[in-house]
CSV table of C-alpha atoms in Angstrom, one decimal:
chain,number,residue,atom,x,y,z
A,1,MET,CA,-9.4,-17.6,24.5
A,2,GLU,CA,-9.8,-13.9,24.8
A,3,HIS,CA,-6.2,-13.3,25.4
A,4,MET,CA,-5.4,-15.3,22.0
A,5,THR,CA,-8.1,-13.0,20.1
A,6,ALA,CA,-6.7,-10.0,21.4
A,7,LYS,CA,-3.3,-11.0,20.5
A,8,LYS,CA,-4.4,-11.8,17.0
A,9,THR,CA,-6.1,-8.7,16.7
A,10,GLY,CA,-3.3,-6.6,17.8
A,11,THR,CA,-0.7,-8.4,15.1
A,12,THR,CA,-3.3,-7.5,12.4
A,13,ALA,CA,-3.5,-4.0,13.7
A,14,GLY,CA,0.3,-3.9,13.8
A,15,ILE,CA,0.4,-5.2,10.2
A,16,GLN,CA,-1.9,-2.6,9.1
A,17,ILE,CA,-0.2,0.1,10.8
A,18,HIS,CA,3.2,-1.3,9.3
A,19,ASP,CA,1.9,-1.5,5.6
A,20,MET,CA,0.3,2.2,6.2
A,21,THR,CA,3.5,3.3,7.6
A,22,LYS,CA,5.3,1.8,4.7
A,23,VAL,CA,2.9,3.6,2.0
A,24,ALA,CA,3.1,7.0,3.6
A,25,LEU,CA,6.6,6.7,3.7
A,26,PHE,CA,6.8,6.1,-0.2
A,27,THR,CA,4.0,8.9,-0.7
A,28,ALA,CA,5.9,11.2,1.2
A,29,LEU,CA,9.1,10.5,-0.8
A,30,MET,CA,7.1,11.0,-4.1
A,31,CYS,CA,5.8,14.2,-2.7
A,32,ILE,CA,9.2,15.7,-1.9
A,33,LEU,CA,11.2,14.3,-4.9
A,34,ALA,CA,8.9,14.7,-7.8
A,35,PRO,CA,8.5,18.5,-7.4
A,36,MET,CA,12.4,18.9,-7.5
A,37,SER,CA,12.2,18.4,-11.1
A,38,VAL,CA,14.5,19.8,-14.3
A,39,PRO,CA,12.5,21.5,-16.8
A,40,ILE,CA,14.1,20.5,-20.1
A,41,GLY,CA,10.8,21.0,-22.2
A,42,PRO,CA,7.0,20.3,-21.8
A,43,VAL,CA,8.0,17.0,-19.7
A,44,PRO,CA,10.5,17.4,-16.9
A,45,ILE,CA,12.8,15.0,-15.5
A,46,SER,CA,11.6,14.0,-12.1
A,47,LEU,CA,12.5,11.3,-9.4
A,48,ALA,CA,9.0,10.4,-9.0
A,49,ASN,CA,9.5,7.3,-11.2
A,50,LEU,CA,12.7,6.4,-9.3
A,51,VAL,CA,10.9,6.2,-6.1
A,52,ILE,CA,8.2,4.2,-7.9
A,53,PHE,CA,10.7,1.5,-8.9
A,54,LEU,CA,12.6,1.5,-5.7
A,55,SER,CA,9.4,0.9,-4.0
A,56,LEU,CA,8.5,-2.2,-6.1
A,57,TYR,CA,11.3,-3.7,-3.7
A,58,VAL,CA,10.8,-2.3,-0.8
A,59,ILE,CA,7.0,-2.2,-0.1
A,60,GLY,CA,5.8,-4.4,-3.0
A,61,ARG,CA,3.4,-4.2,-5.7
A,62,LYS,CA,0.1,-3.5,-3.6
A,63,ASP,CA,1.6,-1.0,-1.5
A,64,SER,CA,3.5,0.7,-4.1
A,65,SER,CA,0.0,0.8,-6.3
A,66,VAL,CA,-1.5,2.4,-2.9
A,67,SER,CA,1.3,4.8,-2.7
A,68,VAL,CA,0.9,6.2,-6.2
A,69,LEU,CA,-2.9,6.6,-6.1
A,70,ILE,CA,-2.4,8.6,-3.1
A,71,TYR,CA,0.2,10.9,-4.6
A,72,LEU,CA,-1.8,11.3,-7.5
A,73,LEU,CA,-4.9,11.9,-5.4
A,74,LEU,CA,-2.8,14.5,-3.3
A,75,GLY,CA,-1.6,16.3,-6.5
A,76,LEU,CA,-5.3,16.3,-7.8
A,77,VAL,CA,-6.7,18.3,-4.6
A,78,GLY,CA,-4.0,20.8,-5.3
A,79,LEU,CA,-1.1,20.0,-3.5
A,80,PRO,CA,2.0,21.0,-5.0
A,81,VAL,CA,3.4,17.6,-5.4
A,82,PHE,CA,4.1,17.3,-9.1
A,83,SER,CA,6.8,18.8,-11.0
A,84,GLY,CA,7.9,22.2,-10.6
A,85,TYR,CA,6.0,22.5,-7.2
A,86,THR,CA,2.4,22.3,-9.2
A,87,GLY,CA,-0.8,20.6,-8.3
A,88,GLY,CA,-4.4,20.5,-9.3
A,89,PRO,CA,-6.8,19.2,-11.7
A,90,ALA,CA,-5.4,21.1,-14.6
A,91,LYS,CA,-2.1,19.6,-14.0
A,92,LEU,CA,-3.1,16.2,-13.9
A,93,LEU,CA,-5.4,16.8,-17.1
A,94,GLY,CA,-3.2,18.7,-18.7
A,95,PRO,CA,-0.8,17.8,-21.8
A,96,THR,CA,1.6,15.9,-19.2
A,97,GLY,CA,-1.0,14.2,-17.1
A,98,GLY,CA,-1.1,11.1,-19.1
A,99,TYR,CA,2.3,10.6,-17.8
A,100,LEU,CA,1.3,11.1,-14.3
A,101,ILE,CA,-1.5,8.8,-14.4
A,102,GLY,CA,0.6,6.3,-16.2
A,103,TYR,CA,2.8,6.0,-13.1
A,104,ILE,CA,0.1,3.4,-11.9
A,105,LEU,CA,1.1,1.2,-14.7
A,106,ILE,CA,4.7,0.7,-13.2
A,107,PRO,CA,3.6,-1.0,-9.9
A,108,LEU,CA,0.7,-3.1,-11.6
A,109,VAL,CA,3.2,-4.5,-14.2
A,110,GLY,CA,6.8,-4.3,-12.9
A,111,GLY,CA,5.5,-5.1,-9.6
A,112,LEU,CA,4.1,-8.2,-10.8
A,113,ALA,CA,7.5,-9.5,-12.1
A,114,VAL,CA,9.2,-8.6,-8.8
A,115,GLU,CA,6.5,-10.3,-7.0
A,116,LYS,CA,6.8,-13.5,-9.3
A,117,GLN,CA,10.4,-13.7,-10.3
A,118,PRO,CA,12.1,-12.4,-7.0
A,119,GLU,CA,15.6,-13.7,-8.0
A,120,ASN,CA,15.0,-13.1,-11.9
A,121,TYR,CA,16.6,-9.8,-12.0
A,122,VAL,CA,16.9,-9.8,-15.9
A,123,TYR,CA,13.2,-10.6,-16.0
A,124,GLN,CA,12.4,-8.0,-13.6
A,125,TRP,CA,14.4,-5.4,-15.4
A,126,ILE,CA,12.7,-6.3,-18.9
A,127,ALA,CA,9.1,-6.3,-16.9
A,128,ILE,CA,10.1,-2.8,-15.3
A,129,VAL,CA,11.4,-1.3,-18.7
A,130,PHE,CA,8.0,-2.3,-20.1
A,131,SER,CA,5.7,-1.0,-17.3
A,132,ASP,CA,7.9,2.2,-18.1
A,133,ALA,CA,7.1,1.8,-21.6
A,134,LEU,CA,3.4,1.6,-21.0
A,135,CYS,CA,3.6,5.0,-18.9
A,136,TYR,CA,5.4,6.4,-22.1
A,137,VAL,CA,2.3,5.2,-24.4
A,138,LEU,CA,-0.3,6.3,-22.5
A,139,GLY,CA,1.4,9.9,-21.5
A,140,THR,CA,2.5,10.3,-25.4
A,141,ALA,CA,-1.0,9.3,-26.4
A,142,TRP,CA,-2.4,11.9,-24.3
A,143,PHE,CA,0.2,14.7,-24.7
A,144,VAL,CA,-0.8,14.1,-28.8
A,145,TYR,CA,-4.4,14.5,-28.1
A,146,LEU,CA,-4.5,17.4,-26.0
A,147,MET,CA,-1.6,19.2,-28.0
A,148,LYS,CA,-2.8,18.3,-31.5
A,149,CYS,CA,1.0,17.6,-32.4
A,150,SER,CA,2.6,14.6,-34.4
A,151,LEU,CA,3.5,11.5,-32.9
A,152,ALA,CA,6.8,12.0,-34.1
A,153,TYR,CA,7.1,15.3,-32.5
A,154,ALA,CA,5.7,14.2,-29.0
A,155,MET,CA,8.3,11.4,-29.0
A,156,SER,CA,11.3,13.8,-29.6
A,157,ILE,CA,10.5,16.1,-27.0
A,158,CYS,CA,8.4,13.7,-24.7
A,159,VAL,CA,10.1,10.2,-24.7
A,160,LEU,CA,13.5,10.0,-26.3
A,161,PRO,CA,15.4,12.4,-23.8
A,162,PHE,CA,14.1,10.2,-21.1
A,163,ILE,CA,14.9,6.7,-22.3
A,164,GLY,CA,18.4,6.6,-20.8
A,165,LEU,CA,17.8,8.2,-17.9
A,166,ASP,CA,14.8,5.9,-16.9
A,167,LEU,CA,17.0,2.8,-17.7
A,168,CYS,CA,19.8,4.1,-15.4
A,169,LYS,CA,16.9,4.9,-12.7
A,170,ILE,CA,15.7,1.0,-13.1
A,171,VAL,CA,18.9,-0.2,-13.0
A,172,THR,CA,19.8,1.9,-9.6
A,173,ALA,CA,16.1,0.9,-8.0
A,174,ILE,CA,17.2,-3.1,-8.7
A,175,LEU,CA,20.4,-2.6,-7.3
A,176,ILE,CA,19.4,-0.5,-4.1
A,177,GLY,CA,15.9,-2.2,-3.7
A,178,THR,CA,17.1,-5.4,-3.8
A,179,GLN,CA,19.9,-4.6,-0.7
A,180,ILE,CA,17.0,-2.5,1.1
A,181,HIS,CA,14.8,-5.6,0.8
A,182,ARG,CA,17.2,-8.3,1.8
A,183,ARG,CA,18.0,-6.1,4.8
A,184,LEU,CA,14.3,-5.6,5.8
A,185,VAL,CA,13.7,-9.3,5.5
A,186,ARG,CA,16.9,-9.8,7.8
A,187,ALA,CA,15.5,-7.3,10.3
A,188,ASN,CA,11.8,-9.2,10.1
A,189,LEU,CA,10.2,-5.9,8.7
A,190,CYS,CA,8.9,-7.5,5.6
């Protein structure tokens, strides 16, 4: 009986270590890729959201949410993980901070669709686009509030330049993420 309990506990610990490793991997990917951004205005082009979109398929909604939260906390304490190798509370609470905080909406909303409709890629695409749009709404509202500018101005510099690229990132994440997920399932790693 003791052997069975130890074995069961070992499995649980193994699953926890496996989950922690997946979360750490995607947090590290965000920390590496997000700072390498292209500044095109107040909101730079970043690959952080591509990593989040991909994580929905590879590590799932819960672990993806944890990964995003850890990424945000690392940036909050000052590690240079945000665009342009910046970090700290001023960046997170600054004009573009709403977009960073909005990242958490992507796994919460988009990840739910991936979990609930694993074979319906059109539904997933729509849900992930919607989750990205929610990120835009939060970020743009925050930008307008802090910068005291018009919504039209904020949309023209903070949203419109990114829509096409984000749609491409979502399609890329679906194509690559589903393949990675299938291979992980076949390897009994999911």
